Coordinates of N, CA and C in Angstrom, one line a residue:
X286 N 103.4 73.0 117.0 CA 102.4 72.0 116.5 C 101.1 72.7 116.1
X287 N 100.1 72.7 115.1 CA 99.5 73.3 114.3 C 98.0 71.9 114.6
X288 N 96.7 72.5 114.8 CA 95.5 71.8 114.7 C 94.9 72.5 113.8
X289 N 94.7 71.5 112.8 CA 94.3 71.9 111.7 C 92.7 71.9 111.8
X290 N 92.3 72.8 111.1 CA 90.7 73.1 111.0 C 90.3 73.1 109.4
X291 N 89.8 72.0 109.2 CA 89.4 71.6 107.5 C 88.4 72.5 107.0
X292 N 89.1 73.1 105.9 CA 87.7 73.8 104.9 C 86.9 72.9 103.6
X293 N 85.9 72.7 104.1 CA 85.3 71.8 103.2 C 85.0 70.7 103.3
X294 N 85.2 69.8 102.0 CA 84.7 67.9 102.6 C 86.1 67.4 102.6
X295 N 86.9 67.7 101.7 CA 88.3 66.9 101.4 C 89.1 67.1 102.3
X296 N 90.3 66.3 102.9 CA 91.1 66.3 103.7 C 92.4 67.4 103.0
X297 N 93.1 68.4 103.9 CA 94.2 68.6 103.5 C 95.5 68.5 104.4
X298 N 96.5 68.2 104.5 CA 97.5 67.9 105.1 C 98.4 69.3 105.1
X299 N 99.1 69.1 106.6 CA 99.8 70.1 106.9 C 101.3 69.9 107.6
X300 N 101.9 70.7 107.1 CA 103.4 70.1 107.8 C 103.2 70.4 109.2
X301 N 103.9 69.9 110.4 CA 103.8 70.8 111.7 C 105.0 71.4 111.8
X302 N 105.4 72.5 111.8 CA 106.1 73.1 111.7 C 106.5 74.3 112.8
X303 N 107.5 74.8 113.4 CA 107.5 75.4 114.2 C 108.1 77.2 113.3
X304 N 107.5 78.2 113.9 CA 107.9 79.5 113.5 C 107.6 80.8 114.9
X305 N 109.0 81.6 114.4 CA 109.4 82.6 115.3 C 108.7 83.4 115.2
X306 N 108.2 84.0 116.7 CA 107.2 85.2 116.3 C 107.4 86.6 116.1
X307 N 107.1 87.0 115.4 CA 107.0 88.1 114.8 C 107.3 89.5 115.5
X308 N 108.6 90.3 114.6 CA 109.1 91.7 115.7 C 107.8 92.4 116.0
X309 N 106.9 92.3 115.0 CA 106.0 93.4 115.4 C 105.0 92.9 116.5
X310 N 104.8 91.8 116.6 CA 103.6 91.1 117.8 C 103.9 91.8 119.3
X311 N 103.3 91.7 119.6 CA 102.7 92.9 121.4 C 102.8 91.7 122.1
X312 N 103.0 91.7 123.3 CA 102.0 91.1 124.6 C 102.3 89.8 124.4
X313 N 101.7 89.3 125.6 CA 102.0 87.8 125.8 C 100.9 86.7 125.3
X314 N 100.9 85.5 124.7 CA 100.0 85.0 124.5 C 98.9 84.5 125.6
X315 N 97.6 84.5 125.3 CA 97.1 83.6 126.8 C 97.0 82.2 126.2
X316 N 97.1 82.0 128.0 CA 97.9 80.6 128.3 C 96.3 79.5 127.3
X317 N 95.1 79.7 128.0 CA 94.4 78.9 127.5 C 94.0 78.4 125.6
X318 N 93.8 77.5 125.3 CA 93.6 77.2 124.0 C 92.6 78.7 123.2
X319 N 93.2 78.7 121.7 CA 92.6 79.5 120.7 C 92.0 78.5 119.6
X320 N 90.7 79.0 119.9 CA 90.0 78.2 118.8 C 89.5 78.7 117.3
X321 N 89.8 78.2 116.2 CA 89.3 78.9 115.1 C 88.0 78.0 114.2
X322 N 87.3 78.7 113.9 CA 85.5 77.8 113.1 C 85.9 78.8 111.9
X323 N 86.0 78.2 110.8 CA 85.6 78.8 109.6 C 83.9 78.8 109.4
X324 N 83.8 80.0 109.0 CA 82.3 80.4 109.1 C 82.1 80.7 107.5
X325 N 82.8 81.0 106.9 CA 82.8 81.3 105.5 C 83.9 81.0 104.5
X326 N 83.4 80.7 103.5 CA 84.8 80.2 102.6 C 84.1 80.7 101.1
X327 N 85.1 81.4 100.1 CA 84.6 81.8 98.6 C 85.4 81.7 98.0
X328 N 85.3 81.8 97.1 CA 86.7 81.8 95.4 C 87.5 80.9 94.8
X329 N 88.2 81.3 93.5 CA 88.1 80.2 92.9 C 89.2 80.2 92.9
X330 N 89.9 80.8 93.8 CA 91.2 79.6 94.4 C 91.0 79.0 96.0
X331 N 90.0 78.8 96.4 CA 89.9 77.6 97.3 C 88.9 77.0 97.4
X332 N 88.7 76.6 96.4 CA 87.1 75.4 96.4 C 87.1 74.3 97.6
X333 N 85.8 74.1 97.8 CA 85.6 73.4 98.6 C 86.9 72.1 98.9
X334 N 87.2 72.1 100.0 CA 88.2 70.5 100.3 C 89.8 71.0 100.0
X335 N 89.8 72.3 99.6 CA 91.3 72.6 99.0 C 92.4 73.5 99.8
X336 N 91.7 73.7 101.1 CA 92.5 74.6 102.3 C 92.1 74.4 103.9
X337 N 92.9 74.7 104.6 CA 92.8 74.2 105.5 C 93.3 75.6 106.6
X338 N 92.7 75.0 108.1 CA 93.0 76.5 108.6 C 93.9 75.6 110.1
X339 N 95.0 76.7 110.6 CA 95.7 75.9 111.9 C 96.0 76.4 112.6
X340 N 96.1 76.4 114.0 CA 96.2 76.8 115.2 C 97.8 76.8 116.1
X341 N 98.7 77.5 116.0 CA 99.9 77.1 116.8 C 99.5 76.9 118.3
X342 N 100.4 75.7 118.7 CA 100.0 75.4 120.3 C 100.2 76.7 120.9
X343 N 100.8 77.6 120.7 CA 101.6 78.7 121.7 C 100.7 79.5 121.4
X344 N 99.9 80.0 120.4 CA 98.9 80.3 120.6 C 99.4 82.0 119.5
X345 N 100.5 81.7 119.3 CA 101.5 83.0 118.7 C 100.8 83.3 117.1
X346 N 100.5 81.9 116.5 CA 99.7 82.3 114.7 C 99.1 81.3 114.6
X347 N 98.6 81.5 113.5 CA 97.5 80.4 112.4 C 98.1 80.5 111.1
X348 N 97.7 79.2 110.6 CA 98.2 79.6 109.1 C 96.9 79.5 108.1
X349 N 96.9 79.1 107.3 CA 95.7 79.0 105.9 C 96.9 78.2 105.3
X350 N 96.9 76.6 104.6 CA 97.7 76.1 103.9 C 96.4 75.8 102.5
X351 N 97.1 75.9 101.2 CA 96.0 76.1 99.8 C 96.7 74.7 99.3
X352 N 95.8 74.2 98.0 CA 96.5 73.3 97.4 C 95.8 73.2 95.7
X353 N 94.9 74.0 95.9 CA 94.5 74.4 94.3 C 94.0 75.7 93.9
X354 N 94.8 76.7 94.5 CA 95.4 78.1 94.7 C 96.6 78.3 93.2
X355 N 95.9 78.7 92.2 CA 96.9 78.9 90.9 C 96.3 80.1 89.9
X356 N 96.7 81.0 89.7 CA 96.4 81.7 88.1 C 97.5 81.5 87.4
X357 N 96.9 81.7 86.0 CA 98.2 81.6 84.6 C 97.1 82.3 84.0
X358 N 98.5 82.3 82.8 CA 97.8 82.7 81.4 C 98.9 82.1 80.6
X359 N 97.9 82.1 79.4 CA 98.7 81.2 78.0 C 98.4 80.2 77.6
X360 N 99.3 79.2 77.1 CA 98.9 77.8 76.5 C 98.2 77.1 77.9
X361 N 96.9 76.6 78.1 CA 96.4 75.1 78.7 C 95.7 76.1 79.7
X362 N 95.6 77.4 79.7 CA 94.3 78.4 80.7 C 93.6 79.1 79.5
X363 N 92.4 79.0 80.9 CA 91.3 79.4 80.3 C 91.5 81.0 80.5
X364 N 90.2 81.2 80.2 CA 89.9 83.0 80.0 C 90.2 83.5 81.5
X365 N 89.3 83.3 82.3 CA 88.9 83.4 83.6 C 90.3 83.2 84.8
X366 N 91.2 82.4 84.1 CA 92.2 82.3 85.1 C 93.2 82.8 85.3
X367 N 93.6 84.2 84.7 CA 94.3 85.2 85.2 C 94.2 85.8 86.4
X368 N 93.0 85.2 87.3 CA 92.9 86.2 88.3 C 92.0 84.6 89.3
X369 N 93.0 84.6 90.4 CA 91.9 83.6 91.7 C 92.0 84.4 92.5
X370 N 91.2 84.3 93.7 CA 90.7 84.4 94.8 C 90.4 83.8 96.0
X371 N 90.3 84.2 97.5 CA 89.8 83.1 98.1 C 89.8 84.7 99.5
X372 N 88.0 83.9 99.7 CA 87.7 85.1 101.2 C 87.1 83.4 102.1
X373 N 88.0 84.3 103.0 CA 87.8 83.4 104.7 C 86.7 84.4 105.5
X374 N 85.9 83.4 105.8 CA 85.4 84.3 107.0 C 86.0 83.2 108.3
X375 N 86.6 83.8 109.2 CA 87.2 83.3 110.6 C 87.0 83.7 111.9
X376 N 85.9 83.0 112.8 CA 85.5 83.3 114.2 C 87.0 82.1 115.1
X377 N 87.4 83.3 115.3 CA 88.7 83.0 116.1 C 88.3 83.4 117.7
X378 N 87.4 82.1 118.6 CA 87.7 82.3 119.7 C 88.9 82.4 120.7
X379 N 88.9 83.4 122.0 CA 89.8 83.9 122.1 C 89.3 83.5 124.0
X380 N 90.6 83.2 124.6 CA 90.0 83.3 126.3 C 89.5 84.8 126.7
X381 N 88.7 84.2 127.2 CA 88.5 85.9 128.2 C 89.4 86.9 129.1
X382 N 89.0 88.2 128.5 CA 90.2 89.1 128.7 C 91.0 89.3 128.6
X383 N 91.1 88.9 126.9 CA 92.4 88.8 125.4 C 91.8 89.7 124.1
X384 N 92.6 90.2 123.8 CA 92.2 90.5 122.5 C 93.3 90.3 121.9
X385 N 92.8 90.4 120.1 CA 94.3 90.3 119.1 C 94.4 90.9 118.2
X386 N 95.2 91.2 117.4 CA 95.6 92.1 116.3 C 96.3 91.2 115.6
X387 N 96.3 91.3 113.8 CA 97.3 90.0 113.0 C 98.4 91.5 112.7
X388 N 99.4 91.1 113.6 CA 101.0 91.4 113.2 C 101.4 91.7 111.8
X389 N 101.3 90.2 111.6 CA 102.5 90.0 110.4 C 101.7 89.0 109.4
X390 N 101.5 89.2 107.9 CA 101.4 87.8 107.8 C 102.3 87.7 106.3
X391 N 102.8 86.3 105.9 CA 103.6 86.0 105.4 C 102.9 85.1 104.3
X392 N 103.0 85.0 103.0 CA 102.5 84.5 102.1 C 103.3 84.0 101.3
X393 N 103.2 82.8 100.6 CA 104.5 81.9 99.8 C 103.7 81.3 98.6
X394 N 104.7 80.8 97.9 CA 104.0 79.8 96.6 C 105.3 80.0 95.4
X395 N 104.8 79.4 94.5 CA 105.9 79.5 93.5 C 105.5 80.1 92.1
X396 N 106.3 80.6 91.4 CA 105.5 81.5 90.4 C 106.9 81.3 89.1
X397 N 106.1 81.0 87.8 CA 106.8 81.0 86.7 C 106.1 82.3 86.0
X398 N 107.0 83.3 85.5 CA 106.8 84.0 84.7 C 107.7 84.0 83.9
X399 N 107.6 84.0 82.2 CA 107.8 84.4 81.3 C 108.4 85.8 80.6
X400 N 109.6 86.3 80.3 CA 109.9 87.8 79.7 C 108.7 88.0 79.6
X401 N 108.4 89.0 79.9 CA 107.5 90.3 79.9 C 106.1 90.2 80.6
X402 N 106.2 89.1 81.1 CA 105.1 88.4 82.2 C 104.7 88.9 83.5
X403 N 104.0 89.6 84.1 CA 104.0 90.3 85.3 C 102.7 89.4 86.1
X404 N 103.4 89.4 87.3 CA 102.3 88.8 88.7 C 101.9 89.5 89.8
X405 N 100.7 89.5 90.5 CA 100.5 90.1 91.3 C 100.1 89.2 92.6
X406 N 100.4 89.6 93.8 CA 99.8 89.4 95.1 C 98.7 89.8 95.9
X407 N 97.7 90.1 96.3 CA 97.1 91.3 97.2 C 96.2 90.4 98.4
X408 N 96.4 91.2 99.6 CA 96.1 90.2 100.4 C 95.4 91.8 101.5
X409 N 94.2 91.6 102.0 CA 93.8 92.1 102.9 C 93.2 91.9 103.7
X410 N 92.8 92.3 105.2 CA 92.4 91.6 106.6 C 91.1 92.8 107.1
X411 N 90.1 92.0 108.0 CA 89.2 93.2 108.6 C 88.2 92.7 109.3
X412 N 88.0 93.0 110.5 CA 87.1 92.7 111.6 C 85.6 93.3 110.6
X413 N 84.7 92.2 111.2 CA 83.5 92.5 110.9 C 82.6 93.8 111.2
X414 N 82.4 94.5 110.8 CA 82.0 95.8 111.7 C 82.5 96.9 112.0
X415 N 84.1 96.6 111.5 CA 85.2 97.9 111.7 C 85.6 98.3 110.5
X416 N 85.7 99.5 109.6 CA 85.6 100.2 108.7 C 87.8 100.0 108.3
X417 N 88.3 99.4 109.5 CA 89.5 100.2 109.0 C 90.2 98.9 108.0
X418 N 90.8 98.7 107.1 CA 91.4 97.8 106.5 C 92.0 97.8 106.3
X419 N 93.0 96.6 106.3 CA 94.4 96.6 105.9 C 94.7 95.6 104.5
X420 N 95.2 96.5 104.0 CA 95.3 96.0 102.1 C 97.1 96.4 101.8
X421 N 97.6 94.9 101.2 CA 98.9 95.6 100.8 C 99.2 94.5 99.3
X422 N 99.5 94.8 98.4 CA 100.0 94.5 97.3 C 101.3 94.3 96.6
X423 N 102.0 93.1 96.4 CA 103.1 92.7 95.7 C 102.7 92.4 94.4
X424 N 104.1 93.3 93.6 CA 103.9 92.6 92.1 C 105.4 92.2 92.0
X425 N 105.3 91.2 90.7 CA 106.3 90.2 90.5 C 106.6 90.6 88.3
X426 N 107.3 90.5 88.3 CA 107.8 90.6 87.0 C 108.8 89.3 86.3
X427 N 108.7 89.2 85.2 CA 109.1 87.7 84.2 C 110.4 88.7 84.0
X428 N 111.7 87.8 82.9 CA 111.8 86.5 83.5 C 111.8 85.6 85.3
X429 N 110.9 85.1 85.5 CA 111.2 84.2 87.2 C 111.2 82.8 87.0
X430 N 111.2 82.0 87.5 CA 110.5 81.0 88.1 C 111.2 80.2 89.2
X431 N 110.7 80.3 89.9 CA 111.3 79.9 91.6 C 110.2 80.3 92.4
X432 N 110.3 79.8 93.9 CA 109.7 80.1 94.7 C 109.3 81.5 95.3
X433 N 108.2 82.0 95.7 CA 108.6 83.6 96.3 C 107.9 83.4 97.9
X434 N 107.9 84.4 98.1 CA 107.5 85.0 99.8 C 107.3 86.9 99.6
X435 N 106.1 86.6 100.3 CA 105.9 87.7 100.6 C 106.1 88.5 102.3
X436 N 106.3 89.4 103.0 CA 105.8 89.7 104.5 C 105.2 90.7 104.4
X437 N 104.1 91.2 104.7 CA 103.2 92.4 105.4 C 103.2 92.7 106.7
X438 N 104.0 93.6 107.3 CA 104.0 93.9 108.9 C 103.5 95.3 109.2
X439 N 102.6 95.5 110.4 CA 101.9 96.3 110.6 C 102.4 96.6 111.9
X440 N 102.8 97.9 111.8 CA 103.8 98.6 113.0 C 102.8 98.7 114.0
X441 N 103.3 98.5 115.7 CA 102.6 98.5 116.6 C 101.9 99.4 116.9
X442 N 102.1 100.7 116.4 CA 101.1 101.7 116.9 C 99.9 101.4 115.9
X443 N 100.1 100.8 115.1 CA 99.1 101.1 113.7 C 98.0 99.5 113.9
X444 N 98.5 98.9 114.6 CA 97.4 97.2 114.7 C 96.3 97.8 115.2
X445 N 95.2 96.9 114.8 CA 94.2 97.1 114.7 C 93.4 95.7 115.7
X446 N 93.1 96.1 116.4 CA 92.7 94.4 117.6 C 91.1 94.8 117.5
X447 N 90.6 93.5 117.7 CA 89.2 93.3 117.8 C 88.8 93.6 119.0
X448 N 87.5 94.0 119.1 CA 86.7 95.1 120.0 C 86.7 93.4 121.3
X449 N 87.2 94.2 122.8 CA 86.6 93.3 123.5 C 85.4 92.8 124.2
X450 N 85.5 91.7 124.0 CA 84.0 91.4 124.6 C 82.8 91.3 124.2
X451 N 83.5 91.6 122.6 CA 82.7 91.3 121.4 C 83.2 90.1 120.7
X452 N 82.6 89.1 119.7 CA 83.0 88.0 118.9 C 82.5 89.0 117.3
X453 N 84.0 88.9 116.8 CA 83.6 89.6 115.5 C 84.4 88.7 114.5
X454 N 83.7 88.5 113.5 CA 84.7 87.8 112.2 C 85.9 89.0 111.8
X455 N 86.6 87.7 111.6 CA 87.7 88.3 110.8 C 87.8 88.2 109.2
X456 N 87.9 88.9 108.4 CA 87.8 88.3 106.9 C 89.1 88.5 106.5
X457 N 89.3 87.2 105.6 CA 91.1 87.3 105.6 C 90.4 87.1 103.7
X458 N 91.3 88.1 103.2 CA 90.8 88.0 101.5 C 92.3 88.1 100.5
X459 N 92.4 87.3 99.8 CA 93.7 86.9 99.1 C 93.5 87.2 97.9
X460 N 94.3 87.4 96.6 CA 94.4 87.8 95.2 C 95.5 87.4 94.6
X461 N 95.3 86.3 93.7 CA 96.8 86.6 92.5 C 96.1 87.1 91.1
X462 N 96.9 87.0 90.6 CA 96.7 87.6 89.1 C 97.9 87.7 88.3
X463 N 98.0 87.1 87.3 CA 99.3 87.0 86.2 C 98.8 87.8 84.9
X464 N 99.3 88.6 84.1 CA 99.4 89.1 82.7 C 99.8 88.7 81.9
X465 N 99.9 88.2 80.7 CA 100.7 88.2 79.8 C 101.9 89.2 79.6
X466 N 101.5 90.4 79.3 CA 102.3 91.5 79.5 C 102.7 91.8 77.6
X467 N 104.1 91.6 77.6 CA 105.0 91.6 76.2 C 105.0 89.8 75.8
X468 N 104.4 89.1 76.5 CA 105.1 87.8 76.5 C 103.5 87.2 75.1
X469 N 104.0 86.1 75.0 CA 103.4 85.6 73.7 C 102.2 84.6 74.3
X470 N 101.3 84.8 74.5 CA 100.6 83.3 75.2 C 100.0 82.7 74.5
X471 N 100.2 82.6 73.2 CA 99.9 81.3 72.2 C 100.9 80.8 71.9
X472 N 102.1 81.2 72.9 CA 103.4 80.1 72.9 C 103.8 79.8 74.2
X473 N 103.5 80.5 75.2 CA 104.0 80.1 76.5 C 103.2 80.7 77.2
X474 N 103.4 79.9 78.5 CA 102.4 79.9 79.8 C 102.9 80.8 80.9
X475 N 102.4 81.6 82.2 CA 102.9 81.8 83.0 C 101.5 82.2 84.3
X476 N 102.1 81.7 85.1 CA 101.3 81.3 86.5 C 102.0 81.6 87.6
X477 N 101.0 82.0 88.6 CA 101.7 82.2 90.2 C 100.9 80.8 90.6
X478 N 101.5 80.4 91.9 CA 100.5 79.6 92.8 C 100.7 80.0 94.2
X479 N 99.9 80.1 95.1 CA 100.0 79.8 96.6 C 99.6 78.8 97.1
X480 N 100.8 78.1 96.7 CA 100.9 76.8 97.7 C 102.9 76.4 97.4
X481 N 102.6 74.9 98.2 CA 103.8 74.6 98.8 C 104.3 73.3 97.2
X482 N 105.2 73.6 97.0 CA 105.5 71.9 96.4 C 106.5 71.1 97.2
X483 N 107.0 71.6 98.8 CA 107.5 71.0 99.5 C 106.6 70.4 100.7
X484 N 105.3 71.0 101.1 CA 104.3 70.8 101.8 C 104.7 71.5 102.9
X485 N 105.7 72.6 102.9 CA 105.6 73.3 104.3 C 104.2 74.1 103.8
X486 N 104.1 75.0 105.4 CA 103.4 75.9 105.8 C 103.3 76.8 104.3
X487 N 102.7 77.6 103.7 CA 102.5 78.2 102.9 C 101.9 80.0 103.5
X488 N 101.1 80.3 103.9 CA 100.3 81.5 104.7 C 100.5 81.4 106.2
X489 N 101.0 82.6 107.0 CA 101.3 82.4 108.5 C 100.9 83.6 108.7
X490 N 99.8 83.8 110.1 CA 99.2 85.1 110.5 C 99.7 85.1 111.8
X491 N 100.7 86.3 112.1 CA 101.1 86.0 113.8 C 99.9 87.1 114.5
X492 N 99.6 86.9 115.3 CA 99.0 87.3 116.3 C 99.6 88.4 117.2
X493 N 99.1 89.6 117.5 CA 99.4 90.3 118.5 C 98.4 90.6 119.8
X494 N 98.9 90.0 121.0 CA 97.7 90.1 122.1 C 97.9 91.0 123.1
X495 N 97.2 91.4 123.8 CA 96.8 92.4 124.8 C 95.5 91.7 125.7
X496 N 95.6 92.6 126.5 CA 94.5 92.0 128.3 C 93.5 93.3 127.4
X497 N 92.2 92.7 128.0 CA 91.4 93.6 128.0 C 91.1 94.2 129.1
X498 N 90.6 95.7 129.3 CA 90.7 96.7 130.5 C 89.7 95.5 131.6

C-alpha cells in the first residue's frame, strides 16, 4: 500500500499496488515509517497538480506516478515539445540509524513512434552535496507503438547512500525526447509519455538500507 504525497494543487490518483524488491537492494528495511516532503518540483512535464509522490508501507520504494508527462513531434505539437522534463527535489525522512541508497528504479509509459522516428529516456539521481551521479539513458526507435519499461540497477558495491546523520535532498531528474528522424512530420505524429493508460504505478525507486555506525 503506497501514501501518496501530492505535488501541487490538483489531486492525482494512484493504484495501490504491491512490488518485489529489488536483487540489488542491501539490508533490511527499518521497521518505523519513511516519510517523503517534496521540497522542489520543475518542468514541463510535471506542472503543478500533475504528479504525485508514494511511500510503500514496507518501507522497500516510492514511486513518482505523472499524468501530463508527454513529448511528440509532428502534426498537433508545438516547437518546444520534443523534449519534457521534470526535477524532484525529495527530503525523504529516514528513522534514526538508517541510511539509503536508490537500488533500482524502473520507468514505464507508452510511446508511438513512426518509421524513422527515434525516442529517448534519461533519468538521473543525486544527494544534495555529493558530486557523484547516477545518469543512464534509453533510446527507442520507430516503427513502435506499445507500452515500454525501462530498469536502471546499480550494483551493490557501486550505491551511493546518503551521508548519516545528515538530512540531504535527493534530486530525482527525468528526460524524454522524440525526433522526427527520416519520418515526415507534416504527415505524422510521434510521442513518448510517462505515464500509465491503465493507472498502474508508472516510476518505482527501490530503496537500499543499511544501520548507521
Amino acid at each position: 500500500m503506497f501514501r501518496p504525497v501530492l505535488i501541487g494543487s490538483a489531486s492525482v490518483a494512484l493504484l495501490a499496488t504491491s512490488f518485489a524488491p529489488s536483487a540489488a537492494a542491501a539490508g533490511v528495511p527499518p521497521p518505523d515509517r519513511v516519510v517523503i516532503d517534496v521540497v522542489a518540483v520543475n518542468g514541463s512535464g510535471c506542472p503543478a497538480g500533475t504528479a504525485a509522490v508514494a511511500v510503500a508501507a514496507d518501507n522497500r520504494a516510492f514511486t513518482v506516478s505523472y499524468s501530463s508527462y508527454l513529448a511528440q513531434v509532428g502534426v498537433g505539437a508545438k516547437p518546444t515539445d520534443f523534449r519534457k522534463n521534470c526535477q524532484l527535489g525529495l527530503n525523504i525522512h529516514v528513522p534514526q540509524g538508517y541510511t539509503y541508497a536508490i537500488a533500482r528504479a524502473d520507468y514505464r509509459g507508452f510511446a508511438h513512434l513512426e518509421q524513422g522516428a527515434a525516442g529517448l529516456e534519461k533519468a538521473s539521481y543525486y544527494f544534495q552535496g555529493v558530486s557523484q551521479t547516477t545518469s543512464v539513458s534509453h533510446r527507442f526507435s520507430g516503427p513502435a507503438s506499445d507500452n515500454w519499461q525501462t530498469s536502471d540497477v546499480t550494483d551493490v558495491e557501486s550505491l551511493v547512500y546518503a551521508p548519516c546523520g545528515v538530512q540531504r535532498i535527493l534530486n530525482v531528474n527525468t528526460e524524454l525526447r522524440v525526433s522526427a528522424g527520416t519520418s515526415d512530420p507534416s504527415t505524422t505524429n510521434s510521442f513518448m509519455a510517462m505515464d500509465s493508460t491503465d493507472g498502474s504505478v508508472n516510476t518505482l525507486y527501490h530503496f537500499a538500507w543499511k544501520e548507521c555506525p
